[in-house]
Amino acid sequence: MADADLIDDLPDDKAGRYAALADLLTAILDGEPNRIARLATAVSLLTSAFAPRFFWTGFYLVDPDDPHQLVVGPYQGTLGCLRIQLGRGVCGTAAASGTTVVVPDVHAFPGHIACDSRSKSEIVVPLIDDNGLLVGVLDVDSTELDAFDATDQAGLERLCAVLCSRAIDSSESVPPPGT
Ligand code: SME
């Protein structure tokens, strides 16, 4: 997890915390194009900044060998499922539509994939690179119902934009289905 001092210095209010995290991530990742390094760093910061509300935080990435599947990437939390078909579950729905999906109650979402029965709500944000290609999705789960609001959506979308900006390696991206 991220350095405790870095996290202690973040603002307490949620919007301010996301804004500071975006700046921090931009500074830490400056000049680093490697995708895994960028995503793993973001997971560490997010997990530390929003514990314990963020129960599972991680990425599912387009499988370069089968672009109709997402395969698990860097994450922190309990064991995640390895692969998700595009269009399946919350992650696959966000990936296929290219838009953020907020689920206040996962049990009310048809086709939700339960990797850990303690997850009760989640938000999934697509990662789209500078060329408009789908990289994967950021998935955050909570053990609380209705844990994610518009501030979380805006903050996480901003962080995903930071992650996809600049020299990220695009060799494993695909056009989002339907575009
Ligand atoms: N809940 C997700 C599956 C991934 S895990 O929760 C880590 C979904 O339905 O897409």
PDB file of C-alpha atoms and ligand atoms in Angstrom:
ATOM      1  CA  MET A   1       0.000   0.000   0.000  1.00  0.00           C
ATOM      2  CA  ALA A   2       1.002   3.618  -0.522  1.00  0.00           C
ATOM      3  CA  ASP A   3       3.285   5.446   1.896  1.00  0.00           C
ATOM      4  CA  ALA A   4       1.314   6.477   5.007  1.00  0.00           C
ATOM      5  CA  ASP A   5       2.735  10.043   4.977  1.00  0.00           C
ATOM      6  CA  LEU A   6       1.519  10.623   1.429  1.00  0.00           C
ATOM      7  CA  ILE A   7      -1.976   9.519   2.411  1.00  0.00           C
ATOM      8  CA  ASP A   8      -2.011  11.474   5.699  1.00  0.00           C
ATOM      9  CA  ASP A   9      -1.371  14.675   3.748  1.00  0.00           C
ATOM     10  CA  LEU A  10      -4.449  14.242   1.522  1.00  0.00           C
ATOM     11  CA  PRO A  11      -7.519  16.423   2.203  1.00  0.00           C
ATOM     12  CA  ASP A  12     -10.317  14.849   4.245  1.00  0.00           C
ATOM     13  CA  ASP A  13     -13.164  15.861   1.944  1.00  0.00           C
ATOM     14  CA  LYS A  14     -13.806  13.366  -0.828  1.00  0.00           C
ATOM     15  CA  ALA A  15     -13.683  15.720  -3.823  1.00  0.00           C
ATOM     16  CA  GLY A  16     -10.506  17.343  -2.539  1.00  0.00           C
ATOM     17  CA  ARG A  17      -8.983  13.941  -1.894  1.00  0.00           C
ATOM     18  CA  TYR A  18      -9.658  12.791  -5.462  1.00  0.00           C
ATOM     19  CA  ALA A  19      -8.224  16.040  -6.869  1.00  0.00           C
ATOM     20  CA  ALA A  20      -5.075  15.682  -4.751  1.00  0.00           C
ATOM     21  CA  LEU A  21      -4.757  12.031  -5.771  1.00  0.00           C
ATOM     22  CA  ALA A  22      -4.947  12.979  -9.452  1.00  0.00           C
ATOM     23  CA  ASP A  23      -2.102  15.475  -8.938  1.00  0.00           C
ATOM     24  CA  LEU A  24      -0.094  12.954  -6.932  1.00  0.00           C
ATOM     25  CA  LEU A  25      -0.572  10.234  -9.516  1.00  0.00           C
ATOM     26  CA  THR A  26       0.399  12.619 -12.322  1.00  0.00           C
ATOM     27  CA  ALA A  27       3.604  13.526 -10.485  1.00  0.00           C
ATOM     28  CA  ILE A  28       4.534   9.958  -9.529  1.00  0.00           C
ATOM     29  CA  LEU A  29       3.886   8.556 -13.004  1.00  0.00           C
ATOM     30  CA  ASP A  30       5.584  11.369 -14.907  1.00  0.00           C
ATOM     31  CA  GLY A  31       7.769   9.763 -17.579  1.00  0.00           C
ATOM     32  CA  GLU A  32       6.647   6.206 -16.809  1.00  0.00           C
ATOM     33  CA  PRO A  33       4.866   4.672 -19.825  1.00  0.00           C
ATOM     34  CA  ASN A  34       4.644   1.084 -18.580  1.00  0.00           C
ATOM     35  CA  ARG A  35       1.010   0.114 -18.180  1.00  0.00           C
ATOM     36  CA  ILE A  36       1.396  -2.288 -15.273  1.00  0.00           C
ATOM     37  CA  ALA A  37       3.543   0.190 -13.341  1.00  0.00           C
ATOM     38  CA  ARG A  38       0.923   2.922 -13.854  1.00  0.00           C
ATOM     39  CA  LEU A  39      -2.067   0.777 -12.932  1.00  0.00           C
ATOM     40  CA  ALA A  40      -0.448  -0.912  -9.916  1.00  0.00           C
ATOM     41  CA  THR A  41       0.546   2.501  -8.533  1.00  0.00           C
ATOM     42  CA  ALA A  42      -3.006   3.788  -8.928  1.00  0.00           C
ATOM     43  CA  VAL A  43      -4.432   0.744  -7.115  1.00  0.00           C
ATOM     44  CA  SER A  44      -2.036   1.236  -4.222  1.00  0.00           C
ATOM     45  CA  LEU A  45      -2.916   4.926  -3.849  1.00  0.00           C
ATOM     46  CA  LEU A  46      -6.670   4.380  -4.149  1.00  0.00           C
ATOM     47  CA  THR A  47      -6.710   1.496  -1.679  1.00  0.00           C
ATOM     48  CA  SER A  48      -4.777   3.484   0.901  1.00  0.00           C
ATOM     49  CA  ALA A  49      -6.692   6.721   0.351  1.00  0.00           C
ATOM     50  CA  PHE A  50     -10.161   5.187   0.636  1.00  0.00           C
ATOM     51  CA  ALA A  51      -9.756   2.251   3.018  1.00  0.00           C
ATOM     52  CA  PRO A  52     -11.921   0.629   4.287  1.00  0.00           C
ATOM     53  CA  ARG A  53     -14.662   1.868   1.923  1.00  0.00           C
ATOM     54  CA  PHE A  54     -12.760   0.426  -1.064  1.00  0.00           C
ATOM     55  CA  PHE A  55     -12.924  -3.301  -0.327  1.00  0.00           C
ATOM     56  CA  TRP A  56     -11.638  -4.436  -3.741  1.00  0.00           C
ATOM     57  CA  THR A  57      -9.843  -2.104  -6.146  1.00  0.00           C
ATOM     58  CA  GLY A  58      -8.347  -3.233  -9.414  1.00  0.00           C
ATOM     59  CA  PHE A  59      -8.256  -3.401 -13.166  1.00  0.00           C
ATOM     60  CA  TYR A  60      -9.586  -5.790 -15.764  1.00  0.00           C
ATOM     61  CA  LEU A  61      -7.708  -5.368 -19.039  1.00  0.00           C
ATOM     62  CA  VAL A  62      -8.553  -6.279 -22.615  1.00  0.00           C
ATOM     63  CA  ASP A  63      -6.877  -9.602 -23.411  1.00  0.00           C
ATOM     64  CA  PRO A  64      -4.653  -8.933 -26.452  1.00  0.00           C
ATOM     65  CA  ASP A  65      -5.088 -12.578 -27.506  1.00  0.00           C
ATOM     66  CA  ASP A  66      -8.904 -12.381 -27.294  1.00  0.00           C
ATOM     67  CA  PRO A  67     -10.266  -8.809 -27.347  1.00  0.00           C
ATOM     68  CA  HIS A  68     -13.744 -10.074 -26.376  1.00  0.00           C
ATOM     69  CA  GLN A  69     -12.406 -10.912 -22.921  1.00  0.00           C
ATOM     70  CA  LEU A  70     -11.103  -8.927 -19.991  1.00  0.00           C
ATOM     71  CA  VAL A  71      -8.350 -10.480 -17.896  1.00  0.00           C
ATOM     72  CA  VAL A  72      -7.553  -9.410 -14.358  1.00  0.00           C
ATOM     73  CA  GLY A  73      -4.746  -6.871 -13.932  1.00  0.00           C
ATOM     74  CA  PRO A  74      -3.228  -5.184 -10.868  1.00  0.00           C
ATOM     75  CA  TYR A  75      -5.588  -5.263  -7.869  1.00  0.00           C
ATOM     76  CA  GLN A  76      -5.744  -5.165  -4.087  1.00  0.00           C
ATOM     77  CA  GLY A  77      -8.382  -7.094  -2.189  1.00  0.00           C
ATOM     78  CA  THR A  78      -9.584 -10.654  -1.971  1.00  0.00           C
ATOM     79  CA  LEU A  79      -9.164 -13.092  -4.842  1.00  0.00           C
ATOM     80  CA  GLY A  80     -10.717 -11.709  -8.035  1.00  0.00           C
ATOM     81  CA  CYS A  81     -12.036 -13.806 -10.913  1.00  0.00           C
ATOM     82  CA  LEU A  82      -9.499 -14.110 -13.699  1.00  0.00           C
ATOM     83  CA  ARG A  83     -11.545 -13.426 -16.824  1.00  0.00           C
ATOM     84  CA  ILE A  84     -14.772 -11.621 -17.742  1.00  0.00           C
ATOM     85  CA  GLN A  85     -16.459 -11.675 -21.173  1.00  0.00           C
ATOM     86  CA  LEU A  86     -17.175  -8.258 -22.670  1.00  0.00           C
ATOM     87  CA  GLY A  87     -20.845  -7.553 -22.006  1.00  0.00           C
ATOM     88  CA  ARG A  88     -20.984  -9.810 -18.914  1.00  0.00           C
ATOM     89  CA  GLY A  89     -21.273  -8.590 -15.335  1.00  0.00           C
ATOM     90  CA  VAL A  90     -20.699  -5.001 -14.306  1.00  0.00           C
ATOM     91  CA  CYS A  91     -17.144  -4.888 -15.651  1.00  0.00           C
ATOM     92  CA  GLY A  92     -18.095  -6.371 -19.008  1.00  0.00           C
ATOM     93  CA  THR A  93     -21.060  -3.993 -19.298  1.00  0.00           C
ATOM     94  CA  ALA A  94     -18.898  -0.920 -18.648  1.00  0.00           C
ATOM     95  CA  ALA A  95     -16.257  -2.186 -21.078  1.00  0.00           C
ATOM     96  CA  ALA A  96     -18.777  -2.915 -23.839  1.00  0.00           C
ATOM     97  CA  SER A  97     -20.572   0.429 -23.470  1.00  0.00           C
ATOM     98  CA  GLY A  98     -17.493   2.557 -22.847  1.00  0.00           C
ATOM     99  CA  THR A  99     -19.336   4.324 -20.009  1.00  0.00           C
ATOM    100  CA  THR A 100     -19.124   4.254 -16.218  1.00  0.00           C
ATOM    101  CA  VAL A 101     -21.543   1.920 -14.426  1.00  0.00           C
ATOM    102  CA  VAL A 102     -22.512   2.637 -10.791  1.00  0.00           C
ATOM    103  CA  VAL A 103     -24.306  -0.210  -9.023  1.00  0.00           C
ATOM    104  CA  PRO A 104     -25.820   0.672  -5.598  1.00  0.00           C
ATOM    105  CA  ASP A 105     -26.836  -2.962  -4.952  1.00  0.00           C
ATOM    106  CA  VAL A 106     -24.985  -5.659  -6.861  1.00  0.00           C
ATOM    107  CA  HIS A 107     -27.706  -8.217  -6.096  1.00  0.00           C
ATOM    108  CA  ALA A 108     -30.128  -6.110  -8.132  1.00  0.00           C
ATOM    109  CA  PHE A 109     -27.808  -6.030 -11.174  1.00  0.00           C
ATOM    110  CA  PRO A 110     -28.683  -8.810 -13.645  1.00  0.00           C
ATOM    111  CA  GLY A 111     -25.629 -10.933 -14.410  1.00  0.00           C
ATOM    112  CA  HIS A 112     -23.459  -9.518 -11.644  1.00  0.00           C
ATOM    113  CA  ILE A 113     -20.389 -11.718 -11.174  1.00  0.00           C
ATOM    114  CA  ALA A 114     -19.846 -12.358  -7.468  1.00  0.00           C
ATOM    115  CA  CYS A 115     -16.127 -12.839  -6.834  1.00  0.00           C
ATOM    116  CA  ASP A 116     -16.595 -12.161  -3.108  1.00  0.00           C
ATOM    117  CA  SER A 117     -20.045 -12.408  -1.520  1.00  0.00           C
ATOM    118  CA  ARG A 118     -19.191  -9.505   0.820  1.00  0.00           C
ATOM    119  CA  SER A 119     -19.239  -7.007  -2.065  1.00  0.00           C
ATOM    120  CA  LYS A 120     -22.541  -5.101  -1.995  1.00  0.00           C
ATOM    121  CA  SER A 121     -22.037  -2.140  -4.334  1.00  0.00           C
ATOM    122  CA  GLU A 122     -19.566  -1.202  -7.015  1.00  0.00           C
ATOM    123  CA  ILE A 123     -18.437   1.297  -9.618  1.00  0.00           C
ATOM    124  CA  VAL A 124     -16.723   0.396 -12.878  1.00  0.00           C
ATOM    125  CA  VAL A 125     -14.985   3.032 -15.022  1.00  0.00           C
ATOM    126  CA  PRO A 126     -13.724   2.277 -18.545  1.00  0.00           C
ATOM    127  CA  LEU A 127     -10.143   3.119 -19.434  1.00  0.00           C
ATOM    128  CA  ILE A 128     -10.036   4.655 -22.891  1.00  0.00           C
ATOM    129  CA  ASP A 129      -6.657   5.723 -24.227  1.00  0.00           C
ATOM    130  CA  ASP A 130      -5.778   8.880 -26.164  1.00  0.00           C
ATOM    131  CA  ASN A 131      -6.558   7.089 -29.425  1.00  0.00           C
ATOM    132  CA  GLY A 132     -10.089   6.190 -28.279  1.00  0.00           C
ATOM    133  CA  LEU A 133      -9.117   2.562 -27.748  1.00  0.00           C
ATOM    134  CA  LEU A 134     -10.413   0.471 -24.851  1.00  0.00           C
ATOM    135  CA  VAL A 135      -7.635  -0.500 -22.435  1.00  0.00           C
ATOM    136  CA  GLY A 136      -9.841  -2.125 -19.789  1.00  0.00           C
ATOM    137  CA  VAL A 137     -11.814  -1.033 -16.738  1.00  0.00           C
ATOM    138  CA  LEU A 138     -11.220   0.122 -13.174  1.00  0.00           C
ATOM    139  CA  ASP A 139     -13.447  -1.835 -10.779  1.00  0.00           C
ATOM    140  CA  VAL A 140     -14.025  -0.706  -7.177  1.00  0.00           C
ATOM    141  CA  ASP A 141     -16.209  -2.765  -4.833  1.00  0.00           C
ATOM    142  CA  SER A 142     -17.514  -1.948  -1.361  1.00  0.00           C
ATOM    143  CA  THR A 143     -19.000  -4.041   1.412  1.00  0.00           C
ATOM    144  CA  GLU A 144     -21.518  -1.228   1.974  1.00  0.00           C
ATOM    145  CA  LEU A 145     -24.668  -0.711  -0.089  1.00  0.00           C
ATOM    146  CA  ASP A 146     -24.751   2.450  -2.230  1.00  0.00           C
ATOM    147  CA  ALA A 147     -21.138   3.339  -1.427  1.00  0.00           C
ATOM    148  CA  PHE A 148     -20.411   5.326  -4.594  1.00  0.00           C
ATOM    149  CA  ASP A 149     -21.845   8.691  -5.627  1.00  0.00           C
ATOM    150  CA  ALA A 150     -21.291  11.301  -8.330  1.00  0.00           C
ATOM    151  CA  THR A 151     -18.165  12.572  -6.561  1.00  0.00           C
ATOM    152  CA  ASP A 152     -16.645   9.085  -6.733  1.00  0.00           C
ATOM    153  CA  GLN A 153     -17.607   8.801 -10.394  1.00  0.00           C
ATOM    154  CA  ALA A 154     -16.046  12.157 -11.300  1.00  0.00           C
ATOM    155  CA  GLY A 155     -12.934  11.473  -9.208  1.00  0.00           C
ATOM    156  CA  LEU A 156     -12.340   7.988 -10.578  1.00  0.00           C
ATOM    157  CA  GLU A 157     -13.006   9.070 -14.170  1.00  0.00           C
ATOM    158  CA  ARG A 158     -10.397  11.820 -13.709  1.00  0.00           C
ATOM    159  CA  LEU A 159      -7.890   9.305 -12.358  1.00  0.00           C
ATOM    160  CA  CYS A 160      -8.535   6.973 -15.268  1.00  0.00           C
ATOM    161  CA  ALA A 161      -7.922   9.866 -17.654  1.00  0.00           C
ATOM    162  CA  VAL A 162      -4.591  10.521 -15.919  1.00  0.00           C
ATOM    163  CA  LEU A 163      -3.688   6.852 -16.247  1.00  0.00           C
ATOM    164  CA  CYS A 164      -4.467   6.776 -19.957  1.00  0.00           C
ATOM    165  CA  SER A 165      -2.839  10.071 -20.842  1.00  0.00           C
ATOM    166  CA  ARG A 166       0.594  10.571 -22.309  1.00  0.00           C
ATOM    167  CA  ALA A 167       2.893   7.785 -23.295  1.00  0.00           C
ATOM    168  CA  ILE A 168       0.896   4.778 -22.121  1.00  0.00           C
ATOM    169  CA  ASP A 169       1.719   1.698 -24.165  1.00  0.00           C
ATOM    170  CA  SER A 170      -1.222   1.259 -26.582  1.00  0.00           C
ATOM    171  CA  SER A 171      -0.145  -2.051 -28.075  1.00  0.00           C
ATOM    172  CA  GLU A 172      -2.813  -3.965 -26.119  1.00  0.00           C
ATOM    173  CA  SER A 173      -5.796  -1.662 -26.698  1.00  0.00           C
ATOM    174  CA  VAL A 174      -8.760  -2.375 -28.967  1.00  0.00           C
ATOM    175  CA  PRO A 175     -11.581  -0.216 -30.358  1.00  0.00           C
ATOM    176  CA  PRO A 176     -14.562  -0.232 -27.924  1.00  0.00           C
ATOM    177  CA  PRO A 177     -17.319  -2.474 -29.355  1.00  0.00           C
ATOM    178  CA  GLY A 178     -20.055  -0.439 -30.988  1.00  0.00           C
ATOM    179  CA  THR A 179     -17.814   2.409 -32.111  1.00  0.00           C
TER     180      THR A 179
HETATM  181  N1  SME B   1     -18.236  -7.648  -9.744  1.00  0.00           N
HETATM  182  C1  SME B   1     -17.628  -7.744 -10.997  1.00  0.00           C
HETATM  183  C2  SME B   1     -16.681  -8.896 -11.099  1.00  0.00           C
HETATM  184  C3  SME B   1     -15.326  -8.582 -10.656  1.00  0.00           C
HETATM  185  S1  SME B   1     -15.128  -8.666  -9.013  1.00  0.00           S
HETATM  186  O1  SME B   1     -16.106  -8.077  -8.238  1.00  0.00           O
HETATM  187  C4  SME B   1     -13.606  -8.409  -8.513  1.00  0.00           C
HETATM  188  C5  SME B   1     -18.611  -7.763 -12.134  1.00  0.00           C
HETATM  189  O2  SME B   1     -19.763  -8.173 -12.019  1.00  0.00           O
HETATM  190  O3  SME B   1     -18.196  -7.364 -13.193  1.00  0.00           O
END
